[in-house]
CSV table of C-alpha atoms in Angstrom, one decimal:
chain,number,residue,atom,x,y,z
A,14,UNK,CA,107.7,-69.6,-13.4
A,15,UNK,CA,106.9,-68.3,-16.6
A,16,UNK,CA,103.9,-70.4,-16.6
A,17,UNK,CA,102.7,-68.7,-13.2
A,18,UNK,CA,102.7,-65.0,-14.8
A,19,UNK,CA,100.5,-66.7,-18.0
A,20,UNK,CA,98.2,-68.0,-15.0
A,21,UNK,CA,97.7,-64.6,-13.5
A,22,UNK,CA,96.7,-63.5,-17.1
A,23,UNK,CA,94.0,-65.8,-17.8
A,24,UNK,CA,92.3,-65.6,-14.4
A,25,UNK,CA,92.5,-61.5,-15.4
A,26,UNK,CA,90.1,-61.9,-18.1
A,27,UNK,CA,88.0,-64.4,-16.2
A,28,UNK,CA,87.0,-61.3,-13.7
A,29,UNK,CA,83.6,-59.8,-14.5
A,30,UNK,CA,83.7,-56.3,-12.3
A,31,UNK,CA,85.1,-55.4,-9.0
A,32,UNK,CA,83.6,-52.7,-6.3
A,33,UNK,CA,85.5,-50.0,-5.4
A,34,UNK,CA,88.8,-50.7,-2.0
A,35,UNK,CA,88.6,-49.1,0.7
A,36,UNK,CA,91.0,-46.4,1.8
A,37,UNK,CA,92.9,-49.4,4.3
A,38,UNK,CA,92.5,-52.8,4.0
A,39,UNK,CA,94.2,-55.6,6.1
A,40,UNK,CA,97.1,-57.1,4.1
A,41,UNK,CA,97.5,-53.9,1.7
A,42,UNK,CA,97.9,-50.6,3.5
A,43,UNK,CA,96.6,-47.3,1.4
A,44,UNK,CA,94.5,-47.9,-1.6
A,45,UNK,CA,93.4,-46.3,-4.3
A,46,UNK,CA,89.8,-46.5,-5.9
A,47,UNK,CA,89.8,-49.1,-9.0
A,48,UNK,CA,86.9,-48.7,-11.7
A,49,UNK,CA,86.0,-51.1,-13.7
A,50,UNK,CA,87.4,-49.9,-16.8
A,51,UNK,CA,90.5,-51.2,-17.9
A,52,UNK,CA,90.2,-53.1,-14.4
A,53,UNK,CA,93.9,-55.1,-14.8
A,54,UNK,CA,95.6,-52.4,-15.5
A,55,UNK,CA,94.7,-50.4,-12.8
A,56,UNK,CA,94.9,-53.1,-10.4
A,57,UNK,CA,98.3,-53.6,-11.4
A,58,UNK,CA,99.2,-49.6,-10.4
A,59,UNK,CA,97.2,-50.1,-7.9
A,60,UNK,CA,99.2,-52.8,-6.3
A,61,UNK,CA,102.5,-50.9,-6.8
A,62,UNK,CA,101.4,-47.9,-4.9
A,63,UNK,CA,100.5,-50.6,-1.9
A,64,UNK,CA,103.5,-52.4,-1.9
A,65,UNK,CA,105.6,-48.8,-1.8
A,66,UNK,CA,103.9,-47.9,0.9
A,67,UNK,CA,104.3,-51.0,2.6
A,68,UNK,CA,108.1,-50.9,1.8
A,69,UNK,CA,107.8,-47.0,3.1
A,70,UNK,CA,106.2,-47.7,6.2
A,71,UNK,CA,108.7,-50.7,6.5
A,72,UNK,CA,111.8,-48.6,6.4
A,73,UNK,CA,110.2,-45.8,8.4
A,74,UNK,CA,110.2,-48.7,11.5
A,75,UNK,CA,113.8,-48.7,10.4
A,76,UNK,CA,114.6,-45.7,10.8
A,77,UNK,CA,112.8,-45.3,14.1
A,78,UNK,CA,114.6,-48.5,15.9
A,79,UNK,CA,117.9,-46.8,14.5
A,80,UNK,CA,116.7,-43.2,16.4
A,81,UNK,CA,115.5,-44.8,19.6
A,82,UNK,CA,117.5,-48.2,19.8
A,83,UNK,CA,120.4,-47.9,17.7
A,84,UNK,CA,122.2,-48.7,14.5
A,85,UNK,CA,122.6,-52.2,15.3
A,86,UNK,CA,119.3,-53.6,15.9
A,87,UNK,CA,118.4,-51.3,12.8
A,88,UNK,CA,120.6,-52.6,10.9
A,89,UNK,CA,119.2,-56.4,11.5
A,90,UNK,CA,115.4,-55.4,10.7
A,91,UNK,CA,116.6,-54.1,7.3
A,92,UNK,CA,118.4,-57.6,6.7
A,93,UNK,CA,115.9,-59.6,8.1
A,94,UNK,CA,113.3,-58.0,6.2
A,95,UNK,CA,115.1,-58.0,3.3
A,96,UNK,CA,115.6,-61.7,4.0
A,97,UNK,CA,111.3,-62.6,4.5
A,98,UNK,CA,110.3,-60.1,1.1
A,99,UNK,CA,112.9,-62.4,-0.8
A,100,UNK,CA,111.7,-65.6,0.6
A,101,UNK,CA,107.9,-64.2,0.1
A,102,UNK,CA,108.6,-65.0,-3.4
A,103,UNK,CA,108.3,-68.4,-3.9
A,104,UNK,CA,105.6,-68.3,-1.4
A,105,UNK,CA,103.8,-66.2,-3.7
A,106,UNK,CA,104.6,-68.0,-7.2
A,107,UNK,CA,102.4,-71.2,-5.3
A,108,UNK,CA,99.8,-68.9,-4.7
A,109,UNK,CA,99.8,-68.3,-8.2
A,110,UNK,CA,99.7,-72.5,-8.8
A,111,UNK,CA,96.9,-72.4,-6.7
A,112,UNK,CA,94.6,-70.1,-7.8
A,113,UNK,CA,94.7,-71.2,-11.4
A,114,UNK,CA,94.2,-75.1,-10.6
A,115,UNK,CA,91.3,-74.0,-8.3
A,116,UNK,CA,90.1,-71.4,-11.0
A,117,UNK,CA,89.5,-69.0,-8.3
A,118,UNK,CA,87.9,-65.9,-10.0
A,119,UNK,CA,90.1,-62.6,-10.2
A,120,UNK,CA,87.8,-60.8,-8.3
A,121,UNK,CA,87.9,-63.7,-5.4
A,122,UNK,CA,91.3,-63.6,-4.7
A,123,UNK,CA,91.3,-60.9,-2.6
A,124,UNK,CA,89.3,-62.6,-0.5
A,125,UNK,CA,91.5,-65.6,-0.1
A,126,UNK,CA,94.9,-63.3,0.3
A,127,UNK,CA,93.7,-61.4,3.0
A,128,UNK,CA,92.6,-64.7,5.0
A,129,UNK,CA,95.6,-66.3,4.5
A,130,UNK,CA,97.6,-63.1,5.9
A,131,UNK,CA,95.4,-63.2,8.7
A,132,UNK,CA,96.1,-66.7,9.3
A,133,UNK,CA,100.1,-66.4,8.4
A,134,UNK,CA,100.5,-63.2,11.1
A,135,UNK,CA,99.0,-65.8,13.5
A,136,UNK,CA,100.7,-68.9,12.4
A,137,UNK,CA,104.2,-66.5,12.1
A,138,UNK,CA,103.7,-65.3,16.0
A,139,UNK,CA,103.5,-69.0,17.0
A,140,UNK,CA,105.9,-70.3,15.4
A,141,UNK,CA,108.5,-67.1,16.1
A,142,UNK,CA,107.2,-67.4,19.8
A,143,UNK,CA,108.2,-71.2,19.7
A,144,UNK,CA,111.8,-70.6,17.9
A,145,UNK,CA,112.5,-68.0,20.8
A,146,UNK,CA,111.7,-70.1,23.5
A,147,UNK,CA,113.5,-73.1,22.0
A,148,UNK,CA,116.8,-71.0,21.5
A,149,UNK,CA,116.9,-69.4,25.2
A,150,UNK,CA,116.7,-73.5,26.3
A,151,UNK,CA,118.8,-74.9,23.9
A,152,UNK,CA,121.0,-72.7,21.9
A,153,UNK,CA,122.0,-75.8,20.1
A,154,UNK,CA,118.8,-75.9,17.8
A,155,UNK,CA,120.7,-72.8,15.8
A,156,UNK,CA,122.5,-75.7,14.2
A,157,UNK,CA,119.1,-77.1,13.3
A,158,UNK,CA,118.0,-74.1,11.4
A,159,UNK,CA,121.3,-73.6,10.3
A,160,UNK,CA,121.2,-77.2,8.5
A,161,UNK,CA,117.6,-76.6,7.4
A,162,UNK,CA,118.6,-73.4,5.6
A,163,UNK,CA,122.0,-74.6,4.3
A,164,UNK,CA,120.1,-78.0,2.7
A,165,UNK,CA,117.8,-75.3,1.4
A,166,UNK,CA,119.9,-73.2,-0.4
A,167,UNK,CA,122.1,-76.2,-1.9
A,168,UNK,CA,119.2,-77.7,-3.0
A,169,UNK,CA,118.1,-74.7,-5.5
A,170,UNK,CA,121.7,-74.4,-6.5
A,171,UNK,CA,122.4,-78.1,-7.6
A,172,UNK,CA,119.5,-77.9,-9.1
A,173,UNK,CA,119.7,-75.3,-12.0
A,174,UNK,CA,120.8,-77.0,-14.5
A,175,UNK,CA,118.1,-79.3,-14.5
A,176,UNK,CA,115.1,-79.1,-16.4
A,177,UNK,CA,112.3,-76.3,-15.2
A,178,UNK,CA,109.8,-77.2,-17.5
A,179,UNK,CA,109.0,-80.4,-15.7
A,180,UNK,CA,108.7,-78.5,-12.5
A,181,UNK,CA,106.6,-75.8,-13.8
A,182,UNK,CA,103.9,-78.1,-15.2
A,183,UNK,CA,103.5,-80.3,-12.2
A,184,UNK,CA,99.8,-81.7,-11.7
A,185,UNK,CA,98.7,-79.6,-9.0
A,186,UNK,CA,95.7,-82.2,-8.5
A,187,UNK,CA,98.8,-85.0,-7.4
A,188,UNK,CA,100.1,-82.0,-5.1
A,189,UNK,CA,100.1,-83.3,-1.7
A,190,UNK,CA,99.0,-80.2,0.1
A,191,UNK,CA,96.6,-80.0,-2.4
A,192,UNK,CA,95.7,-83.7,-1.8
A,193,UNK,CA,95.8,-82.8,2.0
A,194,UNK,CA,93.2,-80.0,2.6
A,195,UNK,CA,90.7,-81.7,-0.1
A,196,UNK,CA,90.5,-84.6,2.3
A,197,UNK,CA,89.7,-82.4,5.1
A,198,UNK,CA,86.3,-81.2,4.1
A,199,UNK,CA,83.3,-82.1,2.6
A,200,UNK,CA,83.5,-80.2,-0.8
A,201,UNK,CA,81.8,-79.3,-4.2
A,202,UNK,CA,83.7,-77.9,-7.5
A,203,UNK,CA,81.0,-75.1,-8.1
A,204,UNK,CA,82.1,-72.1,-6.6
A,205,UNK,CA,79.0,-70.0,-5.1
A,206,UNK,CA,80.2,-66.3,-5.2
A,207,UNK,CA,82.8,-65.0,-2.6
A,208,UNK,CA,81.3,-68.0,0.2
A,209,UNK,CA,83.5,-71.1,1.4
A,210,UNK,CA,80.5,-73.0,2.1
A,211,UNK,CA,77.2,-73.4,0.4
A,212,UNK,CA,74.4,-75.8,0.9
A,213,UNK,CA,74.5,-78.7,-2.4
A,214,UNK,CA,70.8,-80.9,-1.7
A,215,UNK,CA,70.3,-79.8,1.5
A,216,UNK,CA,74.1,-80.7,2.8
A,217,UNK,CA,76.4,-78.2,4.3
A,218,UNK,CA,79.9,-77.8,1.8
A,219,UNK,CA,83.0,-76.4,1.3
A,220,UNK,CA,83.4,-74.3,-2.3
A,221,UNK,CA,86.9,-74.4,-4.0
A,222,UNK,CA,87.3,-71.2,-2.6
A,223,UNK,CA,87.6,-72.2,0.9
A,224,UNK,CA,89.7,-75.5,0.2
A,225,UNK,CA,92.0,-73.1,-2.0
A,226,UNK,CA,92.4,-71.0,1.6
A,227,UNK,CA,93.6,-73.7,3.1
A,228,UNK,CA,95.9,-74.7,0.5
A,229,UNK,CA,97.6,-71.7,0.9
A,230,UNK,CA,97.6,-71.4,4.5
A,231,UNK,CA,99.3,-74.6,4.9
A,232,UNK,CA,101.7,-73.7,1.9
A,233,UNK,CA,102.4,-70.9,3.9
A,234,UNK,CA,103.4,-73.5,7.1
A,235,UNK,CA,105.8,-75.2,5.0
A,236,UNK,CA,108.0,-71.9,3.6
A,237,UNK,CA,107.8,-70.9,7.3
A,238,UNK,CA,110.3,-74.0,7.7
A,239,UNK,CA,113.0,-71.4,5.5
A,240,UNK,CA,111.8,-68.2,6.6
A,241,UNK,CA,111.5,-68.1,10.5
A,242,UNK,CA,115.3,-70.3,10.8
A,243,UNK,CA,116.5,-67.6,8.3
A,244,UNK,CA,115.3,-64.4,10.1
A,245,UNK,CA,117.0,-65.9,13.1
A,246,UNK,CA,120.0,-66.3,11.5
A,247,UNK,CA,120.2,-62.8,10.8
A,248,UNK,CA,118.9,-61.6,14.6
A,249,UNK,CA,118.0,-63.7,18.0
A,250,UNK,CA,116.2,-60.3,18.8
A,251,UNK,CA,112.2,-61.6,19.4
A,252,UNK,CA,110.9,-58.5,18.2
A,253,UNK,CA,112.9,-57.2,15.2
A,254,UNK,CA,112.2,-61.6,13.8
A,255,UNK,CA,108.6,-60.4,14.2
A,256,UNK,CA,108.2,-57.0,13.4
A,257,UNK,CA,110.5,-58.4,9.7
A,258,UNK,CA,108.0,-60.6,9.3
A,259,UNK,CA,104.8,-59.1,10.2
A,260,UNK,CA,106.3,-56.0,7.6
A,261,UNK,CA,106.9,-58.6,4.7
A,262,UNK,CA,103.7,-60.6,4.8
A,263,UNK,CA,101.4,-57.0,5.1
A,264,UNK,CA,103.0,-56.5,1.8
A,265,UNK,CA,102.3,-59.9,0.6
A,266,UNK,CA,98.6,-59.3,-0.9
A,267,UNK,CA,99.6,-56.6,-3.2
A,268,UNK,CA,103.2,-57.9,-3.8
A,269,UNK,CA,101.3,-61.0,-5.3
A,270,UNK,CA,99.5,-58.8,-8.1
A,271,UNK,CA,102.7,-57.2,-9.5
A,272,UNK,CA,104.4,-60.8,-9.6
A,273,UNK,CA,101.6,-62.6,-11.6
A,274,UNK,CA,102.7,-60.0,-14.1
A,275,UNK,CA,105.9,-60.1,-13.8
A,276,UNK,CA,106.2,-63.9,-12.7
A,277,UNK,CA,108.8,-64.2,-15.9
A,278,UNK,CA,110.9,-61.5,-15.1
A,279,UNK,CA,112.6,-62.5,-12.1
A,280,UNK,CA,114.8,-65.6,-13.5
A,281,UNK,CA,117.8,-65.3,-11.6
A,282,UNK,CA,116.5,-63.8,-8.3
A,283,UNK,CA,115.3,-67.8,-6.6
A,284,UNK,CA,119.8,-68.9,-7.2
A,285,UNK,CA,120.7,-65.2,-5.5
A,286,UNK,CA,118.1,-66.1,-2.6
A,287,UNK,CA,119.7,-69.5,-2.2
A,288,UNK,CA,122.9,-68.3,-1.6
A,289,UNK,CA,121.6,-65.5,0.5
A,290,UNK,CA,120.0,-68.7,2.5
A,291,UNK,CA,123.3,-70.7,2.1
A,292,UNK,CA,125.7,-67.7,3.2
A,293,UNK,CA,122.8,-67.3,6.5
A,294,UNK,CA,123.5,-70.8,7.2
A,295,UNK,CA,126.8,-70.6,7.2
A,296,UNK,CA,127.0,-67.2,9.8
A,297,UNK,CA,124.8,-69.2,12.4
A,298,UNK,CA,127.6,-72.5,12.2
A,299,UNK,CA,130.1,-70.0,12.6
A,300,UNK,CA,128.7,-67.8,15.2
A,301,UNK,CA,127.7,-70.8,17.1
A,302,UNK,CA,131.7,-71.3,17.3
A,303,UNK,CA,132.3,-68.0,18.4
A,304,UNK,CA,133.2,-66.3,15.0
A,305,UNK,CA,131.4,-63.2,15.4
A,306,UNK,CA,130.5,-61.5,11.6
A,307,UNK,CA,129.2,-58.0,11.7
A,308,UNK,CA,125.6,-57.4,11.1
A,309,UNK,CA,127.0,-54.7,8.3
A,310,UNK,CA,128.2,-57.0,6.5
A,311,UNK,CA,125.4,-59.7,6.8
A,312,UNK,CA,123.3,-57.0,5.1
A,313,UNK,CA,125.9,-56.4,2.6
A,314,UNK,CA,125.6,-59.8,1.2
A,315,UNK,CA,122.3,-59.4,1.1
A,316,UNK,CA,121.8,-56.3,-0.5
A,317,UNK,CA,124.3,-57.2,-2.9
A,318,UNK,CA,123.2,-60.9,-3.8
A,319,UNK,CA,118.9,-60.0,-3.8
A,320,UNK,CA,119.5,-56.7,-6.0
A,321,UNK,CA,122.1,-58.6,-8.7
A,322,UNK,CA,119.9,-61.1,-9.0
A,323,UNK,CA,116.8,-58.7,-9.8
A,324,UNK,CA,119.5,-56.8,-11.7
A,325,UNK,CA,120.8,-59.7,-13.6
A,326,UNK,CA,117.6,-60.8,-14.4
A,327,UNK,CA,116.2,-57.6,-15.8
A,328,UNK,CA,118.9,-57.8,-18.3
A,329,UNK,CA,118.4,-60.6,-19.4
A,330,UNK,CA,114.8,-60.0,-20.0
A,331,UNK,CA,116.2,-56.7,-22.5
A,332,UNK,CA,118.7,-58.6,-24.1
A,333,UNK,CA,116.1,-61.1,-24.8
A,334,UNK,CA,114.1,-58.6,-26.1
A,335,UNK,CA,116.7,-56.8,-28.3
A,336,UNK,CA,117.6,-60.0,-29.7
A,337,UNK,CA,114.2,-60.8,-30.8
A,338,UNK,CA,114.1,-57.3,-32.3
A,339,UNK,CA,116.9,-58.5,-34.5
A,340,UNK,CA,115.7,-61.3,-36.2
């Protein structure tokens, strides 16, 4: 992962300029003007105070479905938002994959972000639509998610003592997603400003930029395989699984600009996620059985696991740090 926030840097200094955001724009809520001086840095602030007002406007749902619906249902939209930010994550460190094997421009990515939110809102309706349906017919298929999530979470955990270097430098060319959307257009390297097509001798094709989009849009398919089963793990309620979602992924374009910088930083938050995804699992197999656990405590665990891990990894980052002071 420390390879992604590197990634983020170099594209940085690739950007040339960058016009001025509008006041709201889809996939970022309330913006703030960016010059073009000192044009990372102020993107960077610029992204925090979108993502808090995201995260604002997320708990002030809360705190209306607690005044007009009740605690309970409140108390699952906090834990299954909590749940899809988490998740967003590793969503977001692909993203970061992406855009540097494509060499999509700084200034670009925008573009590409607010497409593939578009696209996700759409693809996340379906596919929460689908899961509710499937669940009022057959209550069985909670097992399914159940397993999906519980194979999920003790996969990352197995797997941290391995070796993350080999992971991190995977060929994104041999990527099969990658290998996937290439295949399904006609396509030229050279980029041709913010387009996804251009015309090369006289012939109709797709710029990286548009084969990158659909890259990400189909990344964004395959983490909805963790994120929808997990959300309904937490709530079989249609509209808190949607309104969770639909809050995490608004938050996802400018949530993606903080962690390119701070891709490093966040060491121990993917193992707390896994067991967050492993303990979720587990509550569906046992309410499935008629072992009832409290939605209190459900958002207990996952308050305590998602914050210790950002926690835990924040000081390890300072002790790093102070050590390297030292010598």
């Amino acid at each position: 992962k420390s390879s992604s926030s590197s990634t983020a840097s170099t594209s940085s200094s690739k950007s040339q300029s960058q016009s001025s955001q509008p006041i709201f724009q889809a996939g970022s809520g309330p913006t703030i003007t960016i010059d073009e001086n000192d044009l990372s840095e102020q993107i960077y602030a610029a992204a925090i105070t979108r993502t808090l007002s995201w995260v604002a406007a997320a708990a002030l749902f809360g705190i209306g479905l607690f005044l007009s619906v009740g605690p309970d249902t409140a108390e699952e939209f906090f834990a299954g938002y909590l749940v899809e930010q988490s998740l967003s994550i590793d969503n977001l460190f692909v993203f970061l994959l992406l855009f540097d094997y494509f060499d999509v421009p700084l200034q670009n990515q925008d573009r590409v972000l607010n497409y593939g939110i578009y696209g996700a809102i759409v693809m996340r309706a379906v596919m929460i639509g689908l899961g509710s349906v499937a669940l009022s017919q057959f209550h069985g298929i909670l097992l399914v998610f159940a397993g999906i999530l519980i194979y999920s979470s003790a996969n990352v955990i197995l797997n941290l003592g391995g070796d993350d270097d080999g992971e991190e430098e995977e060929d994104m060319g041999e990527n099969s997603i990658v290998k996937f959307s290439r295949n399904l257009f006609d396509s030229t390297n050279e980029f041709d400003g913010d387009r996804f097509f251009t015309m090369v001798n006289g012939v109709k094709k797709a710029t990286p930029l548009f084969i990158c989009l659909i890259a990400v849009e189909i990344s964004d398919v395959v983490f909805a395989v963790d994120s929808i089963p997990a959300v309904f793990g937490v709530t079989e309620n249609p509209l808190i699984v949607f309104t969770s979602n639909m809050f995490a992924i608004m938050g996802l374009r400018s949530l993606y600009t903080i962690l390119s910088k701070a891709a490093s930083d966040l060491e121990y938050l993917e193992p707390a996620v896994a067991v967050v995804l492993g303990f979720i699992g587990s509550k569906m197999v046992a309410e499935y059985f008629g072992i009832y656990i409290p939605t209190e405590l459900s958002l207990g665990v996952v308050l305590t696991f998602l914050s210790g891990g950002v926690g835990l990894s924040i000081y390890s980052k300072n002790k790093k740090k102070l050590e390297q002071s030292q010598r």
